[in-house]
mmCIF file of C-alpha atoms in Angstrom:
data_model
loop_
_atom_site.group_PDB
_atom_site.id
_atom_site.type_symbol
_atom_site.label_atom_id
_atom_site.label_comp_id
_atom_site.label_asym_id
_atom_site.label_seq_id
_atom_site.Cartn_x
_atom_site.Cartn_y
_atom_site.Cartn_z
ATOM 1 C CA MET L 123 0.018 -0.133 -0.076
ATOM 2 C CA SER L 124 1.594 3.478 -1.042
ATOM 3 C CA THR L 125 1.244 6.291 1.515
ATOM 4 C CA ALA L 126 2.682 8.656 -1.317
ATOM 5 C CA THR L 127 0.763 12.065 -1.542
ATOM 6 C CA PRO L 128 0.788 13.786 -4.794
ATOM 7 C CA THR L 129 2.972 16.996 -5.218
ATOM 8 C CA THR L 130 0.036 19.000 -6.207
ATOM 9 C CA LEU L 131 -3.608 19.203 -6.284
ATOM 10 C CA LEU L 132 -3.589 20.998 -9.555
ATOM 11 C CA THR L 133 -4.286 19.861 -12.981
ATOM 12 C CA PHE L 134 -2.215 22.113 -15.271
ATOM 13 C CA PRO L 135 -3.165 24.250 -17.357
ATOM 14 C CA CYS L 136 -5.598 25.994 -14.831
ATOM 15 C CA SER L 137 -6.798 29.380 -13.969
ATOM 16 C CA TYR L 138 -4.992 30.565 -10.764
ATOM 17 C CA PRO L 139 -5.977 33.440 -8.817
ATOM 18 C CA ILE L 140 -3.121 35.063 -6.866
ATOM 19 C CA LYS L 141 -3.950 38.237 -4.231
ATOM 20 C CA ILE L 142 -0.847 40.516 -3.616
ATOM 21 C CA MET L 143 -0.780 43.184 -0.874
ATOM 22 C CA GLY L 144 1.735 45.818 -0.626
ATOM 23 C CA ARG L 145 2.856 49.346 0.500
ATOM 24 C CA ARG L 146 0.830 51.801 -1.859
ATOM 25 C CA THR L 147 3.510 53.425 -4.159
ATOM 26 C CA ASP L 148 3.265 55.239 -7.394
ATOM 27 C CA THR L 149 4.765 52.184 -9.000
ATOM 28 C CA PHE L 150 3.451 49.337 -6.895
ATOM 29 C CA ALA L 151 0.856 48.103 -9.369
ATOM 30 C CA GLN L 152 3.244 48.714 -12.493
ATOM 31 C CA ASP L 153 6.044 46.667 -10.544
ATOM 32 C CA ILE L 154 3.562 43.931 -10.071
ATOM 33 C CA LEU L 155 2.076 43.583 -13.216
ATOM 34 C CA ALA L 156 5.907 43.335 -14.666
ATOM 35 C CA ILE L 157 6.580 40.461 -12.702
ATOM 36 C CA VAL L 158 3.524 38.976 -13.419
ATOM 37 C CA ILE L 159 3.978 39.124 -17.208
ATOM 38 C CA HIS L 160 7.467 37.832 -16.671
ATOM 39 C CA HIS L 161 6.123 34.548 -15.234
ATOM 40 C CA ALA L 162 2.999 34.352 -17.216
ATOM 41 C CA PRO L 163 3.485 36.113 -20.282
ATOM 42 C CA ASP L 164 -0.135 35.459 -21.558
ATOM 43 C CA PHE L 165 -1.612 37.258 -18.504
ATOM 44 C CA VAL L 166 -3.960 40.027 -19.650
ATOM 45 C CA PRO L 167 -3.562 43.444 -17.762
ATOM 46 C CA ALA L 168 -6.603 44.837 -18.053
ATOM 47 C CA SER L 169 -7.667 41.695 -15.937
ATOM 48 C CA MET L 170 -5.725 42.808 -12.763
ATOM 49 C CA GLU L 171 -8.110 43.917 -9.860
ATOM 50 C CA MET L 172 -6.921 46.562 -7.419
ATOM 51 C CA ARG L 173 -8.560 47.597 -3.903
ATOM 52 C CA PRO L 174 -6.940 50.527 -1.811
ATOM 53 C CA SER L 175 -6.907 49.914 1.968
ATOM 54 C CA LYS L 176 -9.531 51.982 4.149
ATOM 55 C CA GLN L 177 -6.627 54.420 5.140
ATOM 56 C CA GLY L 178 -5.075 53.885 1.550
ATOM 57 C CA LYS L 179 -1.859 53.035 2.791
ATOM 58 C CA TYR L 180 -1.871 49.404 1.263
ATOM 59 C CA LEU L 181 -3.152 48.448 -2.478
ATOM 60 C CA GLY L 182 -4.625 44.814 -2.925
ATOM 61 C CA LEU L 183 -4.256 43.255 -5.990
ATOM 62 C CA THR L 184 -5.917 40.197 -7.678
ATOM 63 C CA VAL L 185 -4.040 38.733 -10.786
ATOM 64 C CA THR L 186 -5.642 35.499 -12.355
ATOM 65 C CA ILE L 187 -2.894 33.723 -14.629
ATOM 66 C CA ASN L 188 -3.176 30.645 -16.775
ATOM 67 C CA ALA L 189 -0.662 28.560 -14.693
ATOM 68 C CA HIS L 190 1.094 25.950 -16.599
ATOM 69 C CA SER L 191 3.114 24.125 -13.851
ATOM 70 C CA ARG L 192 3.997 24.309 -10.209
ATOM 71 C CA GLU L 193 7.665 25.605 -11.061
ATOM 72 C CA GLN L 194 5.972 28.358 -12.967
ATOM 73 C CA LEU L 195 3.900 29.258 -9.478
ATOM 74 C CA ASP L 196 6.617 28.971 -7.172
ATOM 75 C CA ALA L 197 8.792 31.094 -9.404
ATOM 76 C CA LEU L 198 6.089 33.517 -9.614
ATOM 77 C CA TYR L 199 5.463 33.620 -6.114
ATOM 78 C CA GLN L 200 9.196 33.778 -5.087
ATOM 79 C CA ALA L 201 9.553 37.074 -7.424
ATOM 80 C CA LEU L 202 6.423 38.633 -5.995
ATOM 81 C CA CYS L 203 7.687 37.825 -2.203
ATOM 82 C CA ALA L 204 10.990 39.462 -3.223
ATOM 83 C CA HIS L 205 9.652 42.651 -4.198
ATOM 84 C CA GLN L 206 10.614 45.169 -1.516
ATOM 85 C CA SER L 207 6.824 46.661 -1.480
ATOM 86 C CA VAL L 208 4.963 43.385 -1.108
ATOM 87 C CA ALA L 209 3.545 42.536 2.210
ATOM 88 C CA MET L 210 1.584 39.479 1.508
ATOM 89 C CA VAL L 211 0.959 37.060 -1.367
ATOM 90 C CA LEU L 212 -1.821 34.360 -1.039
#
């Protein structure tokens, strides 16, 4: 009897939403967009959703990419988390 678990529960390709929250700066959304397009060239920039926090200090972004592999998602998450203005990636 095998007790191995699958490495991922996702079936690729798939539509995959990512939420990014960070400090609201003049270039935050553009910086995040550049990172996303680098890792998911088929992402449609007009589909990015933006929501400012109540006090306007933070900006929440939601991008839904067409994910092709676990490696692609891991690389994208690492790049997003490495950005100096990003506080959280979900």
